[in-house]
Amino acid sequence: DAMVIQNPRYQVTQFGKPVTLSCSQTLNHNVMYWYQQKSSQAPKLLFHYYDKDFNNEADTPDNFQSRRPNTSFCFLDIRSPGLGDAAMYLCATSNSLFPTRQGYNEQFFGPGTRLTVL
Amino acid sequence: AQTVTQSQPEMSVQEAETVTLSCTYDTSESDYYLFWYKQPPSRQMILVIRQEAYKQQNATENRFSVNFQKAAKSFSLKISDSQLGDAAMYFCAYRSANSGTYKYIFGTGTRLKVLA
């Protein structure tokens, strides 16, 4: 089945120790998103890619970086995690190119990576 | 800028009964998409139902239906014959249909409890 995969599902890191979260998709969608979600809150968009074009949200801290080496993969790098960065990180994809394909302009989410910062 | 408001932080419904979750939004655009997403505890967020603003007919998906009132900028979700598996956070979301816009704007969510 086509899907959005996030690894690892659970990540524990130490305060200030860089960490990378990964996302891959088999949907061949052109847009990929990273969200931060804290308990019982709405997902907060960090950035998104339209193909290789990177779009950062104005309030995303510089501590958060992203890479998209190809259509299928996208990475979230947290350079110096703080206690406040402990959250669920959601990756999502969207097809915005092919209106006749199922799921046009819908978001498909991965299961998330829960980050703990000690 | 567009905003999405969910005024009910939490709702409860008896199993087999019907419940309606409210969502209002603000936009100056005429063409857009609206969505309801479901996020069960510790599980993946999935799409429940979508509505294109240009369509007057309300979307339905099995036990889920929406009441889309474009002039009032209201988009409520009705769940009929509620089941225990419907217990989750429900997020209303907006997406512009303008070319070059790919962001989704989420409401703060409604936690739905289903009572046996």
PDB file of C-alpha atoms in Angstrom:
ATOM      1  CA  ASP A   1       0.000   0.000   0.000  1.00  0.00           C
ATOM      2  CA  ALA A   2       1.146   3.517  -0.765  1.00  0.00           C
ATOM      3  CA  MET A   3       2.010   5.301   2.418  1.00  0.00           C
ATOM      4  CA  VAL A   4       3.979   7.817   4.443  1.00  0.00           C
ATOM      5  CA  ILE A   5       6.611   6.244   6.685  1.00  0.00           C
ATOM      6  CA  GLN A   6       8.395   7.902   9.574  1.00  0.00           C
ATOM      7  CA  ASN A   7      11.468   6.606  11.329  1.00  0.00           C
ATOM      8  CA  PRO A   8      12.053   6.189  14.124  1.00  0.00           C
ATOM      9  CA  ARG A   9       8.659   6.124  15.794  1.00  0.00           C
ATOM     10  CA  TYR A  10      10.214   7.085  19.111  1.00  0.00           C
ATOM     11  CA  GLN A  11      13.393   9.087  19.534  1.00  0.00           C
ATOM     12  CA  VAL A  12      15.126  10.011  22.753  1.00  0.00           C
ATOM     13  CA  THR A  13      17.892  12.579  22.674  1.00  0.00           C
ATOM     14  CA  GLN A  14      19.814  14.639  25.159  1.00  0.00           C
ATOM     15  CA  PHE A  15      19.527  18.356  25.601  1.00  0.00           C
ATOM     16  CA  GLY A  16      21.654  19.994  22.904  1.00  0.00           C
ATOM     17  CA  LYS A  17      22.455  16.773  21.027  1.00  0.00           C
ATOM     18  CA  PRO A  18      21.563  16.989  17.321  1.00  0.00           C
ATOM     19  CA  VAL A  19      18.870  14.652  16.090  1.00  0.00           C
ATOM     20  CA  THR A  20      17.489  13.773  12.654  1.00  0.00           C
ATOM     21  CA  LEU A  21      14.010  12.481  11.942  1.00  0.00           C
ATOM     22  CA  SER A  22      13.207  10.907   8.620  1.00  0.00           C
ATOM     23  CA  CYS A  23      10.160  10.609   6.427  1.00  0.00           C
ATOM     24  CA  SER A  24       9.657   8.645   3.249  1.00  0.00           C
ATOM     25  CA  GLN A  25       6.677   8.277   0.965  1.00  0.00           C
ATOM     26  CA  THR A  26       5.597   5.852  -1.724  1.00  0.00           C
ATOM     27  CA  LEU A  27       2.777   8.099  -2.937  1.00  0.00           C
ATOM     28  CA  ASN A  28       4.973  10.099  -5.330  1.00  0.00           C
ATOM     29  CA  HIS A  29       3.464  13.302  -4.006  1.00  0.00           C
ATOM     30  CA  ASN A  30       5.156  16.554  -4.896  1.00  0.00           C
ATOM     31  CA  VAL A  31       4.549  18.397  -1.635  1.00  0.00           C
ATOM     32  CA  MET A  32       5.939  17.305   1.746  1.00  0.00           C
ATOM     33  CA  TYR A  33       5.321  18.911   5.122  1.00  0.00           C
ATOM     34  CA  TRP A  34       6.766  18.795   8.620  1.00  0.00           C
ATOM     35  CA  TYR A  35       4.548  19.598  11.583  1.00  0.00           C
ATOM     36  CA  GLN A  36       5.216  19.811  15.298  1.00  0.00           C
ATOM     37  CA  GLN A  37       2.353  18.672  17.493  1.00  0.00           C
ATOM     38  CA  LYS A  38       2.266  19.033  21.250  1.00  0.00           C
ATOM     39  CA  SER A  39      -0.186  17.200  23.429  1.00  0.00           C
ATOM     40  CA  SER A  40      -3.840  17.766  22.468  1.00  0.00           C
ATOM     41  CA  GLN A  41      -2.932  20.702  20.234  1.00  0.00           C
ATOM     42  CA  ALA A  42      -3.293  21.305  16.541  1.00  0.00           C
ATOM     43  CA  PRO A  43      -0.329  20.451  14.335  1.00  0.00           C
ATOM     44  CA  LYS A  44       1.944  23.439  13.838  1.00  0.00           C
ATOM     45  CA  LEU A  45       3.503  23.733  10.396  1.00  0.00           C
ATOM     46  CA  LEU A  46       7.281  24.069  10.513  1.00  0.00           C
ATOM     47  CA  PHE A  47       8.008  24.049   6.765  1.00  0.00           C
ATOM     48  CA  HIS A  48       7.012  22.461   3.528  1.00  0.00           C
ATOM     49  CA  TYR A  49       8.556  21.569   0.201  1.00  0.00           C
ATOM     50  CA  TYR A  50       6.968  22.003  -3.182  1.00  0.00           C
ATOM     51  CA  ASP A  51       9.204  19.614  -5.085  1.00  0.00           C
ATOM     52  CA  LYS A  52      12.623  20.931  -4.074  1.00  0.00           C
ATOM     53  CA  ASP A  53      11.421  24.436  -3.253  1.00  0.00           C
ATOM     54  CA  PHE A  54      11.734  24.949   0.495  1.00  0.00           C
ATOM     55  CA  ASN A  55       9.193  27.100   2.327  1.00  0.00           C
ATOM     56  CA  ASN A  56       9.914  28.004   5.915  1.00  0.00           C
ATOM     57  CA  GLU A  57       7.291  29.326   8.305  1.00  0.00           C
ATOM     58  CA  ALA A  58       8.193  32.716   9.742  1.00  0.00           C
ATOM     59  CA  ASP A  59       8.005  31.483  13.318  1.00  0.00           C
ATOM     60  CA  THR A  60       9.964  28.272  12.847  1.00  0.00           C
ATOM     61  CA  PRO A  61      13.105  28.502  14.997  1.00  0.00           C
ATOM     62  CA  ASP A  62      16.481  28.420  13.261  1.00  0.00           C
ATOM     63  CA  ASN A  63      17.196  25.333  15.328  1.00  0.00           C
ATOM     64  CA  PHE A  64      15.003  23.388  12.878  1.00  0.00           C
ATOM     65  CA  GLN A  65      16.332  22.560   9.444  1.00  0.00           C
ATOM     66  CA  SER A  66      15.135  20.288   6.692  1.00  0.00           C
ATOM     67  CA  ARG A  67      16.416  18.471   3.648  1.00  0.00           C
ATOM     68  CA  ARG A  68      14.648  16.836   0.764  1.00  0.00           C
ATOM     69  CA  PRO A  69      17.234  14.975  -1.331  1.00  0.00           C
ATOM     70  CA  ASN A  70      14.628  13.454  -3.652  1.00  0.00           C
ATOM     71  CA  THR A  71      10.874  13.116  -4.119  1.00  0.00           C
ATOM     72  CA  SER A  72      10.563  10.220  -1.715  1.00  0.00           C
ATOM     73  CA  PHE A  73      12.566  11.369   1.295  1.00  0.00           C
ATOM     74  CA  CYS A  74      12.494  14.325   3.641  1.00  0.00           C
ATOM     75  CA  PHE A  75      14.484  14.899   6.831  1.00  0.00           C
ATOM     76  CA  LEU A  76      13.996  17.110   9.846  1.00  0.00           C
ATOM     77  CA  ASP A  77      17.170  18.133  11.651  1.00  0.00           C
ATOM     78  CA  ILE A  78      17.039  19.644  15.104  1.00  0.00           C
ATOM     79  CA  ARG A  79      20.461  21.101  15.675  1.00  0.00           C
ATOM     80  CA  SER A  80      20.342  21.685  19.423  1.00  0.00           C
ATOM     81  CA  PRO A  81      17.179  20.257  20.939  1.00  0.00           C
ATOM     82  CA  GLY A  82      15.780  21.987  23.974  1.00  0.00           C
ATOM     83  CA  LEU A  83      13.254  20.681  26.455  1.00  0.00           C
ATOM     84  CA  GLY A  84      10.589  22.689  24.659  1.00  0.00           C
ATOM     85  CA  ASP A  85      11.181  20.727  21.465  1.00  0.00           C
ATOM     86  CA  ALA A  86       9.805  17.546  22.975  1.00  0.00           C
ATOM     87  CA  ALA A  87       6.757  16.803  20.847  1.00  0.00           C
ATOM     88  CA  MET A  88       5.287  14.584  18.178  1.00  0.00           C
ATOM     89  CA  TYR A  89       6.665  15.393  14.736  1.00  0.00           C
ATOM     90  CA  LEU A  90       4.364  14.633  11.852  1.00  0.00           C
ATOM     91  CA  CYS A  91       5.316  14.291   8.229  1.00  0.00           C
ATOM     92  CA  ALA A  92       2.631  14.709   5.597  1.00  0.00           C
ATOM     93  CA  THR A  93       2.409  14.677   1.815  1.00  0.00           C
ATOM     94  CA  SER A  94       0.060  16.102  -0.741  1.00  0.00           C
ATOM     95  CA  ASN A  95      -0.485  15.755  -4.466  1.00  0.00           C
ATOM     96  CA  SER A  96      -1.075  19.143  -6.001  1.00  0.00           C
ATOM     97  CA  LEU A  97      -0.154  18.316  -9.609  1.00  0.00           C
ATOM     98  CA  PHE A  98      -2.652  15.783 -10.818  1.00  0.00           C
ATOM     99  CA  PRO A  99      -6.289  16.740 -10.244  1.00  0.00           C
ATOM    100  CA  THR A 100      -7.610  13.472 -11.601  1.00  0.00           C
ATOM    101  CA  ARG A 101      -5.659  11.335  -9.164  1.00  0.00           C
ATOM    102  CA  GLN A 102      -7.351  10.225  -5.998  1.00  0.00           C
ATOM    103  CA  GLY A 103      -6.511  12.389  -3.045  1.00  0.00           C
ATOM    104  CA  TYR A 104      -5.784  15.545  -5.018  1.00  0.00           C
ATOM    105  CA  ASN A 105      -5.006  18.359  -2.597  1.00  0.00           C
ATOM    106  CA  GLU A 106      -5.532  16.146   0.443  1.00  0.00           C
ATOM    107  CA  GLN A 107      -2.875  15.603   3.065  1.00  0.00           C
ATOM    108  CA  PHE A 108      -1.666  12.137   3.942  1.00  0.00           C
ATOM    109  CA  PHE A 109       0.051  11.831   7.298  1.00  0.00           C
ATOM    110  CA  GLY A 110       2.694   9.503   8.611  1.00  0.00           C
ATOM    111  CA  PRO A 111       2.371   7.929  12.066  1.00  0.00           C
ATOM    112  CA  GLY A 112       4.674  10.527  13.610  1.00  0.00           C
ATOM    113  CA  THR A 113       7.899  10.425  15.592  1.00  0.00           C
ATOM    114  CA  ARG A 114       7.626  11.146  19.298  1.00  0.00           C
ATOM    115  CA  LEU A 115      10.703  13.044  20.418  1.00  0.00           C
ATOM    116  CA  THR A 116      11.776  13.039  24.050  1.00  0.00           C
ATOM    117  CA  VAL A 117      14.502  15.423  25.189  1.00  0.00           C
ATOM    118  CA  LEU A 118      16.318  14.546  28.413  1.00  0.00           C
TER     119      LEU A 118
ATOM    120  CA  ALA B   1      -5.084  35.548   6.577  1.00  0.00           C
ATOM    121  CA  GLN B   2      -7.382  32.609   6.930  1.00  0.00           C
ATOM    122  CA  THR B   3      -8.375  31.237  10.318  1.00  0.00           C
ATOM    123  CA  VAL B   4     -10.205  28.134  11.469  1.00  0.00           C
ATOM    124  CA  THR B   5     -12.096  28.017  14.759  1.00  0.00           C
ATOM    125  CA  GLN B   6     -13.353  24.984  16.635  1.00  0.00           C
ATOM    126  CA  SER B   7     -15.239  26.263  19.645  1.00  0.00           C
ATOM    127  CA  GLN B   8     -15.852  22.893  21.307  1.00  0.00           C
ATOM    128  CA  PRO B   9     -12.693  21.603  23.006  1.00  0.00           C
ATOM    129  CA  GLU B  10     -14.483  18.424  24.057  1.00  0.00           C
ATOM    130  CA  MET B  11     -17.717  16.632  23.211  1.00  0.00           C
ATOM    131  CA  SER B  12     -19.316  13.434  24.444  1.00  0.00           C
ATOM    132  CA  VAL B  13     -21.819  11.180  22.726  1.00  0.00           C
ATOM    133  CA  GLN B  14     -23.546   7.994  23.690  1.00  0.00           C
ATOM    134  CA  GLU B  15     -22.781   4.990  21.544  1.00  0.00           C
ATOM    135  CA  ALA B  16     -25.228   4.712  18.609  1.00  0.00           C
ATOM    136  CA  GLU B  17     -26.285   8.349  18.981  1.00  0.00           C
ATOM    137  CA  THR B  18     -25.542  11.280  16.684  1.00  0.00           C
ATOM    138  CA  VAL B  19     -23.133  14.107  17.398  1.00  0.00           C
ATOM    139  CA  THR B  20     -22.246  17.284  15.544  1.00  0.00           C
ATOM    140  CA  LEU B  21     -18.855  18.975  15.747  1.00  0.00           C
ATOM    141  CA  SER B  22     -18.669  22.656  14.850  1.00  0.00           C
ATOM    142  CA  CYS B  23     -16.151  24.499  12.732  1.00  0.00           C
ATOM    143  CA  THR B  24     -16.136  28.044  11.454  1.00  0.00           C
ATOM    144  CA  TYR B  25     -13.550  29.685   9.275  1.00  0.00           C
ATOM    145  CA  ASP B  26     -12.676  33.073   7.976  1.00  0.00           C
ATOM    146  CA  THR B  27     -11.452  33.756   4.466  1.00  0.00           C
ATOM    147  CA  SER B  28     -11.838  36.282   1.704  1.00  0.00           C
ATOM    148  CA  GLU B  29     -11.306  33.619  -0.945  1.00  0.00           C
ATOM    149  CA  SER B  30     -14.115  32.077  -2.939  1.00  0.00           C
ATOM    150  CA  ASP B  31     -12.455  28.794  -3.868  1.00  0.00           C
ATOM    151  CA  TYR B  32     -11.010  26.509  -1.243  1.00  0.00           C
ATOM    152  CA  TYR B  33     -11.169  23.071   0.341  1.00  0.00           C
ATOM    153  CA  LEU B  34     -12.342  22.090   3.786  1.00  0.00           C
ATOM    154  CA  PHE B  35     -11.442  18.905   5.592  1.00  0.00           C
ATOM    155  CA  TRP B  36     -12.157  16.990   8.752  1.00  0.00           C
ATOM    156  CA  TYR B  37      -9.287  14.904  10.071  1.00  0.00           C
ATOM    157  CA  LYS B  38      -9.469  12.302  12.813  1.00  0.00           C
ATOM    158  CA  GLN B  39      -6.564  11.540  15.150  1.00  0.00           C
ATOM    159  CA  PRO B  40      -7.211   8.597  17.505  1.00  0.00           C
ATOM    160  CA  PRO B  41      -5.103   8.415  20.677  1.00  0.00           C
ATOM    161  CA  SER B  42      -1.509   7.550  19.757  1.00  0.00           C
ATOM    162  CA  ARG B  43      -2.514   6.795  16.209  1.00  0.00           C
ATOM    163  CA  GLN B  44      -2.166   8.281  12.778  1.00  0.00           C
ATOM    164  CA  MET B  45      -4.127  11.275  11.568  1.00  0.00           C
ATOM    165  CA  ILE B  46      -6.499  10.284   8.793  1.00  0.00           C
ATOM    166  CA  LEU B  47      -8.875  12.131   6.546  1.00  0.00           C
ATOM    167  CA  VAL B  48     -12.542  11.719   7.405  1.00  0.00           C
ATOM    168  CA  ILE B  49     -14.213  13.873   4.789  1.00  0.00           C
ATOM    169  CA  ARG B  50     -13.516  16.740   2.399  1.00  0.00           C
ATOM    170  CA  GLN B  51     -15.608  19.448   0.798  1.00  0.00           C
ATOM    171  CA  GLU B  52     -14.838  21.626  -2.202  1.00  0.00           C
ATOM    172  CA  ALA B  53     -16.211  25.134  -1.736  1.00  0.00           C
ATOM    173  CA  TYR B  54     -17.584  25.295  -5.265  1.00  0.00           C
ATOM    174  CA  LYS B  55     -19.825  22.301  -4.596  1.00  0.00           C
ATOM    175  CA  GLN B  56     -23.180  23.115  -3.078  1.00  0.00           C
ATOM    176  CA  GLN B  57     -23.944  19.530  -2.173  1.00  0.00           C
ATOM    177  CA  ASN B  58     -22.783  18.477   1.269  1.00  0.00           C
ATOM    178  CA  ALA B  59     -20.198  15.702   1.310  1.00  0.00           C
ATOM    179  CA  THR B  60     -21.033  12.368   2.917  1.00  0.00           C
ATOM    180  CA  GLU B  61     -18.912   9.332   3.732  1.00  0.00           C
ATOM    181  CA  ASN B  62     -20.902   6.507   5.265  1.00  0.00           C
ATOM    182  CA  ARG B  63     -21.798   7.630   8.810  1.00  0.00           C
ATOM    183  CA  PHE B  64     -20.036  10.975   8.385  1.00  0.00           C
ATOM    184  CA  SER B  65     -21.601  13.985   6.749  1.00  0.00           C
ATOM    185  CA  VAL B  66     -21.009  17.699   6.723  1.00  0.00           C
ATOM    186  CA  ASN B  67     -23.212  20.748   6.808  1.00  0.00           C
ATOM    187  CA  PHE B  68     -21.398  23.271   4.646  1.00  0.00           C
ATOM    188  CA  GLN B  69     -22.776  26.793   4.846  1.00  0.00           C
ATOM    189  CA  LYS B  70     -20.565  28.899   2.608  1.00  0.00           C
ATOM    190  CA  ALA B  71     -22.181  32.256   3.335  1.00  0.00           C
ATOM    191  CA  ALA B  72     -21.980  31.654   7.056  1.00  0.00           C
ATOM    192  CA  LYS B  73     -18.472  30.181   6.728  1.00  0.00           C
ATOM    193  CA  SER B  74     -19.513  27.170   8.712  1.00  0.00           C
ATOM    194  CA  PHE B  75     -18.468  23.544   8.216  1.00  0.00           C
ATOM    195  CA  SER B  76     -19.847  21.155  10.813  1.00  0.00           C
ATOM    196  CA  LEU B  77     -19.313  17.391  10.956  1.00  0.00           C
ATOM    197  CA  LYS B  78     -22.146  15.055  11.829  1.00  0.00           C
ATOM    198  CA  ILE B  79     -21.348  11.546  13.014  1.00  0.00           C
ATOM    199  CA  SER B  80     -24.329   9.213  12.979  1.00  0.00           C
ATOM    200  CA  ASP B  81     -24.612   5.930  14.867  1.00  0.00           C
ATOM    201  CA  SER B  82     -21.500   6.749  16.905  1.00  0.00           C
ATOM    202  CA  GLN B  83     -19.143   3.887  17.613  1.00  0.00           C
ATOM    203  CA  LEU B  84     -16.453   3.437  20.243  1.00  0.00           C
ATOM    204  CA  GLY B  85     -13.856   3.645  17.501  1.00  0.00           C
ATOM    205  CA  ASP B  86     -14.970   7.185  16.705  1.00  0.00           C
ATOM    206  CA  ALA B  87     -13.340   8.423  19.914  1.00  0.00           C
ATOM    207  CA  ALA B  88     -10.534  10.726  18.808  1.00  0.00           C
ATOM    208  CA  MET B  89      -9.399  14.300  18.297  1.00  0.00           C
ATOM    209  CA  TYR B  90     -11.109  15.833  15.289  1.00  0.00           C
ATOM    210  CA  PHE B  91      -9.458  18.675  13.432  1.00  0.00           C
ATOM    211  CA  CYS B  92     -11.118  20.932  10.922  1.00  0.00           C
ATOM    212  CA  ALA B  93      -8.758  22.235   8.232  1.00  0.00           C
ATOM    213  CA  TYR B  94      -8.811  24.768   5.410  1.00  0.00           C
ATOM    214  CA  ARG B  95      -6.767  24.855   2.224  1.00  0.00           C
ATOM    215  CA  SER B  96      -6.847  27.560  -0.389  1.00  0.00           C
ATOM    216  CA  ALA B  97      -7.483  26.448  -3.968  1.00  0.00           C
ATOM    217  CA  ASN B  98      -5.254  29.217  -5.279  1.00  0.00           C
ATOM    218  CA  SER B  99      -2.395  28.011  -7.419  1.00  0.00           C
ATOM    219  CA  GLY B 100       0.868  28.207  -5.527  1.00  0.00           C
ATOM    220  CA  THR B 101      -0.712  27.804  -2.098  1.00  0.00           C
ATOM    221  CA  TYR B 102      -0.080  24.489  -0.374  1.00  0.00           C
ATOM    222  CA  LYS B 103      -0.605  25.181   3.305  1.00  0.00           C
ATOM    223  CA  TYR B 104      -3.347  23.700   5.432  1.00  0.00           C
ATOM    224  CA  ILE B 105      -4.735  25.714   8.311  1.00  0.00           C
ATOM    225  CA  PHE B 106      -5.966  23.675  11.238  1.00  0.00           C
ATOM    226  CA  GLY B 107      -8.417  24.427  13.989  1.00  0.00           C
ATOM    227  CA  THR B 108      -7.526  23.667  17.590  1.00  0.00           C
ATOM    228  CA  GLY B 109      -9.412  20.396  17.584  1.00  0.00           C
ATOM    229  CA  THR B 110     -12.364  18.801  19.364  1.00  0.00           C
ATOM    230  CA  ARG B 111     -11.860  15.756  21.529  1.00  0.00           C
ATOM    231  CA  LEU B 112     -14.752  13.362  21.053  1.00  0.00           C
ATOM    232  CA  LYS B 113     -15.559  10.847  23.751  1.00  0.00           C
ATOM    233  CA  VAL B 114     -17.918   7.987  23.000  1.00  0.00           C
ATOM    234  CA  LEU B 115     -19.722   6.539  26.001  1.00  0.00           C
ATOM    235  CA  ALA B 116     -20.696   2.882  26.046  1.00  0.00           C
TER     236      ALA B 116
END
